CSV table of C-alpha atoms in Angstrom, one decimal:
chain,number,residue,atom,x,y,z
A,418,MET,CA,-21.6,-3.9,-3.4
A,419,LYS,CA,-18.7,-6.1,-2.4
A,420,LYS,CA,-15.6,-4.2,-1.4
A,421,ILE,CA,-11.9,-4.9,-0.6
A,422,ASP,CA,-10.0,-2.2,1.2
A,423,GLY,CA,-6.8,-2.5,-0.8
A,424,HIS,CA,-4.5,-0.4,1.5
A,425,VAL,CA,-4.7,-1.0,5.3
A,426,HIS,CA,-2.1,-0.9,8.1
A,427,LEU,CA,-2.6,-2.9,11.2
A,428,ILE,CA,-0.5,-1.8,14.2
A,429,GLN,CA,0.3,-4.2,17.0
A,430,GLU,CA,2.7,-1.6,18.4
A,431,ILE,CA,3.6,1.8,17.1
A,432,ALA,CA,7.2,1.6,15.9
A,433,GLY,CA,7.5,4.2,13.3
A,434,LEU,CA,10.7,5.4,11.7
A,435,ASN,CA,11.4,8.1,9.1
A,436,GLY,CA,13.4,11.2,8.6
A,437,LYS,CA,11.8,12.7,11.8
A,438,GLY,CA,13.2,9.9,13.9
A,439,ARG,CA,11.2,7.3,15.9
A,440,LEU,CA,7.4,7.6,16.4
A,441,ASN,CA,6.3,7.3,20.1
A,442,ALA,CA,2.8,6.4,21.2
A,443,LEU,CA,1.1,8.9,23.5
A,444,GLY,CA,-2.4,7.3,23.9
A,445,ASP,CA,-5.8,8.3,22.5
A,446,GLY,CA,-4.5,7.5,19.0
A,447,GLU,CA,-1.9,10.2,19.2
A,448,ALA,CA,1.9,9.8,18.7
A,449,ILE,CA,4.9,12.1,18.5
A,450,TRP,CA,8.1,11.9,16.4
A,451,ASP,CA,11.5,12.4,17.9
A,452,ASP,CA,11.7,15.9,16.3
A,453,GLY,CA,8.6,17.0,18.2
A,454,THR,CA,6.1,16.6,15.4
A,455,LYS,CA,2.8,15.3,16.9
A,456,ILE,CA,0.2,13.4,14.9
A,457,LYS,CA,-3.2,11.8,15.3
A,458,LEU,CA,-2.5,8.3,13.9
A,459,ILE,CA,-5.5,6.3,15.0
A,460,PRO,CA,-9.2,7.4,14.8
A,461,ASP,CA,-11.1,7.7,18.0
A,462,GLY,CA,-12.6,4.3,19.0
A,463,TRP,CA,-10.2,2.2,16.9
A,464,GLY,CA,-7.5,1.9,19.5
A,465,ASP,CA,-5.4,4.0,21.9
A,466,THR,CA,-1.9,2.9,21.0
A,467,ASN,CA,-2.6,0.2,18.4
A,468,LEU,CA,-4.9,-1.0,15.7
A,469,THR,CA,-5.5,-4.7,16.1
A,470,ALA,CA,-6.9,-7.1,13.6
A,471,GLU,CA,-10.1,-7.5,15.7
A,472,SER,CA,-10.6,-3.7,15.9
A,473,PHE,CA,-10.3,-3.2,12.2
A,474,LEU,CA,-12.5,-6.2,11.5
A,475,ALA,CA,-15.2,-4.3,13.5
A,476,VAL,CA,-14.7,-1.3,11.2
A,477,MET,CA,-14.9,-3.5,8.1
A,478,ASN,CA,-18.1,-5.2,9.4
A,479,ALA,CA,-19.7,-1.9,10.2
A,480,HIS,CA,-19.1,-0.7,6.6
A,481,SER,CA,-19.7,-4.0,4.8
A,482,ILE,CA,-16.1,-4.4,3.7
A,483,GLU,CA,-15.5,-8.1,2.8
A,484,LYS,CA,-11.7,-8.2,2.8
A,485,ALA,CA,-8.6,-6.1,3.3
A,486,VAL,CA,-5.0,-6.0,2.1
A,487,LEU,CA,-2.6,-5.5,4.9
A,488,LEU,CA,0.5,-3.4,3.9
A,489,GLN,CA,3.6,-2.1,5.7
A,490,GLY,CA,4.9,1.4,6.1
A,491,SER,CA,7.6,3.2,8.1
A,492,LEU,CA,4.9,5.5,9.6
A,493,ASN,CA,3.6,2.7,11.7
A,494,GLY,CA,6.8,0.6,11.8
A,495,TYR,CA,7.0,-2.7,9.9
A,496,GLN,CA,4.3,-5.0,11.3
A,497,ASN,CA,5.4,-8.1,9.4
A,498,TYR,CA,5.0,-10.8,12.0
A,499,TYR,CA,1.7,-9.4,13.3
A,500,THR,CA,0.4,-9.3,9.7
A,501,TYR,CA,1.4,-13.0,9.3
A,502,GLN,CA,-0.5,-13.8,12.5
A,503,ALA,CA,-3.6,-11.8,11.4
A,504,VAL,CA,-3.7,-13.5,8.0
A,505,GLN,CA,-3.3,-16.9,9.7
A,506,ARG,CA,-6.1,-16.2,12.1
A,507,TYR,CA,-8.5,-14.5,9.5
A,508,SER,CA,-7.5,-16.0,6.2
A,509,ASP,CA,-11.0,-15.4,4.8
A,510,ARG,CA,-10.7,-11.7,5.4
A,511,PHE,CA,-7.1,-10.6,5.1
A,512,ILE,CA,-4.1,-11.0,2.8
A,513,GLY,CA,-0.8,-9.4,3.6
A,514,ALA,CA,2.5,-7.9,2.2
A,515,PHE,CA,5.7,-7.8,4.1
A,516,ALA,CA,8.4,-5.2,4.1
A,517,VAL,CA,12.2,-5.2,4.2
A,518,ASP,CA,15.0,-2.6,4.4
A,519,PRO,CA,17.3,-3.6,1.5
A,520,PHE,CA,20.2,-2.0,3.3
A,521,ALA,CA,20.0,-4.6,6.1
A,522,GLU,CA,22.9,-7.0,5.9
A,523,ASN,CA,20.5,-10.0,5.9
A,524,ALA,CA,17.9,-8.4,3.6
A,525,LEU,CA,17.7,-11.3,1.2
A,526,ALA,CA,17.5,-13.8,4.1
A,527,ILE,CA,14.6,-11.8,5.5
A,528,VAL,CA,12.9,-11.9,2.1
A,529,ARG,CA,13.3,-15.7,1.8
A,530,ARG,CA,11.9,-16.2,5.3
A,531,HIS,CA,8.8,-14.2,4.6
A,532,VAL,CA,8.2,-15.9,1.3
A,533,GLU,CA,9.2,-19.5,2.0
A,534,ASP,CA,8.3,-19.9,5.7
A,535,LEU,CA,5.6,-17.3,6.3
A,536,GLY,CA,3.8,-17.6,3.0
A,537,PHE,CA,3.8,-14.0,1.8
A,538,ARG,CA,3.1,-13.4,-1.9
A,539,ALA,CA,3.4,-9.6,-1.8
A,540,ILE,CA,6.1,-7.2,-0.7
A,541,LYS,CA,5.6,-3.5,0.1
A,542,LEU,CA,8.4,-1.2,-0.7
A,543,GLU,CA,8.0,2.1,1.2
A,544,ILE,CA,10.8,4.0,-0.4
A,545,SER,CA,9.4,7.5,-0.2
A,546,GLN,CA,11.6,10.4,1.1
A,547,GLY,CA,8.7,11.8,3.1
A,548,GLY,CA,7.8,8.6,5.0
A,549,GLY,CA,10.1,5.8,4.0
A,550,LEU,CA,13.6,4.5,3.1
A,551,HIS,CA,14.8,7.7,1.3
A,552,GLY,CA,14.0,9.6,4.5
A,553,TYR,CA,16.5,7.7,6.6
A,554,HIS,CA,18.9,6.5,3.9
A,555,GLN,CA,19.6,9.9,2.4
A,556,ILE,CA,23.3,9.4,2.0
A,557,THR,CA,22.6,6.5,-0.4
A,558,PRO,CA,19.6,7.3,-2.6
A,559,PHE,CA,18.8,4.4,-4.9
A,560,ARG,CA,16.6,3.4,-7.8
A,561,LEU,CA,14.6,0.3,-7.7
A,562,ASP,CA,15.6,-0.7,-11.2
A,563,THR,CA,19.4,-0.3,-10.9
A,564,ASP,CA,20.3,-0.9,-7.2
A,565,THR,CA,22.1,-4.3,-6.9
A,566,ARG,CA,20.4,-5.0,-3.6
A,567,MET,CA,17.0,-4.6,-5.1
A,568,GLY,CA,18.1,-6.6,-8.1
A,569,GLN,CA,18.9,-9.6,-5.9
A,570,ILE,CA,15.4,-9.3,-4.4
A,571,PHE,CA,13.6,-9.0,-7.7
A,572,HIS,CA,15.6,-11.9,-9.2
A,573,TYR,CA,14.5,-14.0,-6.3
A,574,LEU,CA,10.8,-13.0,-6.4
A,575,ALA,CA,10.7,-13.7,-10.2
A,576,ASP,CA,10.8,-17.4,-9.3
A,577,TYR,CA,7.2,-16.9,-7.9
A,578,PRO,CA,5.1,-15.9,-10.9
A,579,GLY,CA,2.2,-13.8,-9.8
A,580,PHE,CA,4.1,-12.2,-6.9
A,581,THR,CA,2.9,-8.7,-6.2
A,582,VAL,CA,5.3,-5.8,-5.6
A,583,THR,CA,3.6,-2.7,-4.1
A,584,VAL,CA,5.5,0.6,-4.1
A,585,ASP,CA,5.1,3.9,-2.4
A,586,TYR,CA,7.6,6.2,-3.9
A,587,GLY,CA,6.4,9.6,-2.7
A,588,SER,CA,5.5,12.8,-4.4
A,589,ALA,CA,7.2,14.3,-7.5
A,590,GLU,CA,9.4,16.7,-5.5
A,591,GLN,CA,11.0,13.8,-3.6
A,592,ILE,CA,14.1,12.1,-4.8
A,593,SER,CA,12.4,8.8,-4.3
A,594,HIS,CA,9.7,9.5,-7.0
A,595,GLN,CA,10.6,7.1,-9.8
A,596,PRO,CA,7.7,6.0,-12.0
A,597,GLU,CA,10.1,5.3,-14.8
A,598,ALA,CA,11.8,2.6,-12.7
A,599,ILE,CA,8.4,0.9,-12.2
A,600,ALA,CA,7.8,0.8,-15.9
A,601,ILE,CA,11.3,-0.7,-16.5
A,602,LEU,CA,10.8,-3.3,-13.8
A,603,ALA,CA,7.4,-4.2,-15.2
A,604,ALA,CA,8.9,-4.9,-18.6
A,605,ARG,CA,11.8,-6.8,-17.1
A,606,TYR,CA,9.7,-8.9,-14.8
A,607,SER,CA,6.5,-9.6,-16.7
A,608,GLN,CA,5.6,-12.4,-14.4
A,609,LEU,CA,5.3,-10.0,-11.4
A,610,ASP,CA,2.4,-7.6,-10.7
A,611,PHE,CA,3.2,-4.0,-9.6
A,612,VAL,CA,1.0,-1.8,-7.6
A,613,VAL,CA,1.8,1.9,-7.4
A,614,CYS,CA,0.3,3.4,-4.2
A,615,HIS,CA,-1.7,6.6,-3.9
A,616,LEU,CA,-2.3,7.1,-7.6
A,617,SER,CA,1.3,8.2,-7.9
A,618,PHE,CA,0.7,11.2,-5.7
A,619,PRO,CA,-1.5,13.4,-7.9
A,620,ASP,CA,-1.2,17.2,-7.9
A,621,ASP,CA,-4.4,19.0,-8.9
A,622,GLN,CA,-2.3,21.9,-10.4
A,623,HIS,CA,-0.2,19.5,-12.5
A,624,LEU,CA,-2.5,16.9,-13.9
A,625,ASN,CA,-0.5,16.7,-17.1
A,626,PHE,CA,2.3,15.3,-15.0
A,627,LEU,CA,0.0,12.6,-13.7
A,628,GLU,CA,-1.3,11.9,-17.2
A,629,ASN,CA,2.3,11.4,-18.5
A,630,THR,CA,2.9,8.9,-15.6
A,631,LEU,CA,-0.3,7.0,-16.2
A,632,ARG,CA,0.4,6.8,-20.0
A,633,LEU,CA,3.8,5.3,-19.1
A,634,PHE,CA,2.1,2.7,-16.9
A,635,ALA,CA,-0.6,2.0,-19.5
A,636,LEU,CA,2.0,0.4,-21.7
A,637,HIS,CA,2.5,-2.4,-19.1
A,638,PRO,CA,-0.5,-4.5,-18.2
A,639,ASN,CA,1.1,-5.7,-15.0
A,640,ILE,CA,1.1,-2.2,-13.5
A,641,VAL,CA,-2.0,-1.1,-11.5
A,642,THR,CA,-2.5,1.7,-9.0
A,643,ASP,CA,-4.4,2.1,-5.8
A,644,LEU,CA,-6.4,5.2,-4.9
A,645,SER,CA,-5.7,5.3,-1.2
A,646,ALA,CA,-4.9,8.6,0.6
A,647,ILE,CA,-5.4,10.8,-2.4
A,648,GLN,CA,-7.8,13.0,-0.3
A,649,ASP,CA,-4.9,13.6,2.2
A,650,ILE,CA,-2.5,14.3,-0.6
A,651,LEU,CA,-4.8,16.8,-2.3
A,652,GLY,CA,-5.7,18.4,1.0
A,653,GLU,CA,-9.4,17.5,0.9
A,654,THR,CA,-11.3,17.0,4.2
A,655,ALA,CA,-14.9,17.2,3.0
A,656,LEU,CA,-17.1,15.6,0.4
A,657,PRO,CA,-17.5,15.6,-2.6
A,658,PHE,CA,-13.6,15.4,-3.0
A,659,GLU,CA,-13.6,17.3,-6.3
A,660,LYS,CA,-9.8,17.3,-6.7
A,661,SER,CA,-9.8,13.5,-6.1
A,662,ARG,CA,-12.6,13.1,-8.6
A,663,ARG,CA,-10.6,14.8,-11.3
A,664,ALA,CA,-7.5,12.7,-10.7
A,665,VAL,CA,-9.5,9.5,-10.7
A,666,ALA,CA,-11.4,10.5,-13.8
A,667,LEU,CA,-8.0,10.8,-15.5
A,668,ALA,CA,-6.8,7.5,-14.2
A,669,LYS,CA,-10.0,5.8,-15.5
A,670,GLU,CA,-9.5,7.4,-18.9
A,671,VAL,CA,-5.9,6.2,-19.3
A,672,LEU,CA,-5.8,2.9,-17.4
A,673,GLY,CA,-9.5,1.8,-17.1
A,674,SER,CA,-11.3,0.5,-14.1
A,675,LYS,CA,-9.6,-2.9,-14.2
A,676,ARG,CA,-6.3,-1.3,-13.2
A,677,LEU,CA,-7.6,0.7,-10.3
A,678,ILE,CA,-7.8,-0.4,-6.6
A,679,TRP,CA,-9.9,1.4,-4.0
A,680,GLY,CA,-8.3,1.6,-0.6
A,681,THR,CA,-8.2,3.9,2.4
A,682,ASP,CA,-4.7,3.9,3.9
A,683,SER,CA,-6.3,3.4,7.3
A,684,PRO,CA,-5.8,4.2,10.0
A,685,TRP,CA,-4.1,7.6,9.4
A,686,SER,CA,-6.3,8.7,6.5
A,687,ALA,CA,-9.4,7.9,8.5
A,688,THR,CA,-8.4,10.7,10.9
A,689,PHE,CA,-8.7,13.3,8.1
A,690,ASN,CA,-11.9,11.9,6.6
A,691,SER,CA,-14.3,9.5,8.1
A,692,TYR,CA,-14.0,5.9,7.0
A,693,GLU,CA,-17.7,6.1,5.8
A,694,HIS,CA,-16.8,8.9,3.4
A,695,LEU,CA,-13.6,7.2,2.2
A,696,ALA,CA,-15.6,4.0,1.6
A,697,GLY,CA,-18.5,5.6,-0.2
A,698,TRP,CA,-17.2,8.6,-2.2
A,699,LEU,CA,-16.6,6.7,-5.4
A,700,GLU,CA,-20.2,5.5,-5.5
A,701,GLU,CA,-21.4,9.1,-5.2
A,702,SER,CA,-18.8,10.5,-7.7
A,703,GLY,CA,-20.7,9.3,-10.8
A,704,LEU,CA,-17.4,8.4,-12.4
A,705,PHE,CA,-18.1,4.7,-12.9
A,706,THR,CA,-20.8,2.3,-14.1
A,707,GLU,CA,-21.9,-0.5,-11.7
A,708,ASP,CA,-19.6,-2.9,-13.5
A,709,GLU,CA,-16.7,-0.5,-13.3
A,710,LEU,CA,-17.3,0.1,-9.6
A,711,ALA,CA,-17.2,-3.6,-9.1
A,712,ASP,CA,-13.7,-3.6,-10.6
A,713,VAL,CA,-12.4,-0.7,-8.6
A,714,TYR,CA,-14.0,-1.8,-5.3
A,715,TYR,CA,-13.3,-5.5,-5.5
A,716,GLY,CA,-12.3,-7.1,-8.8
A,717,THR,CA,-8.8,-5.6,-9.3
A,718,ALA,CA,-7.7,-6.1,-5.7
A,719,ASN,CA,-9.0,-9.6,-5.7
A,720,ARG,CA,-7.1,-10.4,-8.9
A,721,ILE,CA,-3.9,-8.8,-7.8
A,722,TYR,CA,-3.7,-9.6,-4.1
A,723,PHE,CA,-6.1,-12.5,-3.5
A,724,LYS,CA,-4.8,-14.8,-6.1
A,725,GLU,CA,-5.6,-18.5,-5.4
A,726,SER,CA,-1.9,-19.3,-5.2
A,727,ALA,CA,-1.3,-16.4,-2.7
A,728,VAL,CA,-4.2,-17.3,-0.5
A,729,ALA,CA,-3.1,-21.0,-0.5
A,730,ALA,CA,0.5,-20.1,0.4
A,731,ALA,CA,-0.7,-17.9,3.3
A,732,GLN,CA,-3.1,-20.6,4.6
A,733,GLN,CA,-0.4,-23.3,4.4
A,734,ALA,CA,2.4,-21.3,6.0
A,735,ASP,CA,3.8,-22.7,9.2
A,736,ASP,CA,6.6,-20.8,10.9
A,737,PRO,CA,9.4,-23.3,11.7
A,738,GLN,CA,10.6,-20.9,14.5
A,739,ASN,CA,7.3,-21.1,16.4
């Protein structure tokens, strides 16, 4: 079965930043935050202090993954330019999103450069309190649908119909969790596609909360969700991932297979569960028919991220500064 990994992070150089400070590479795939928190970021054999395009292509080839979506996150540090280079080099395998800190003085200029010069047609907004903007901009919490800085960015992106906005807003106890804002934006900008990462952070003890969120999303056909990292979120480190199965079953019931994107959130998630298990568990779950699996594994990501216009823009991009 054809597969697109809809949530991947390449790492040219570890440059993480969140509420724990900066992330510093230690080697052997390990890293340490400034506050002393140590993590295993990269699986053994994938890279000591980085995850290159070539290294991840080897993983993809070993597991028959046709294409991958390259996203950004504060955990690894924004890898915008390396993503641009990887997509340029392997345009048949990768498509990418860029990231921007809206609090930067030149935020809108940064957005314009990545869209107009570097050919991006997707933006990743890592706003979570746990790992993103709300972790190091706590004095100024903001909502995506009312913040004037974000308003400028969305107004600009609306001039590119089909542009994809991918959002990680963290779990329900975080101030950054704002599914209502996504619904408002989806109605306001019907020409844009919105992807909510990690199935909106499910909690197996509160599936009613997840159902309310999904039913809110169901009203807006331009909202989809990816299924990446839900095993980590639900604390599952062994098949058959029953908690994840319950959450995905609910998502299928409310949204349908054409609004779900499989992804792994590699490399970090592949340190908790093997890439093989992350890639194959949905096939073993019994949740989907073959046609539905084709949607979740390939069709939805291909429709949302690998639009003909997005692929063409990436292929035709030519950085005037290089």
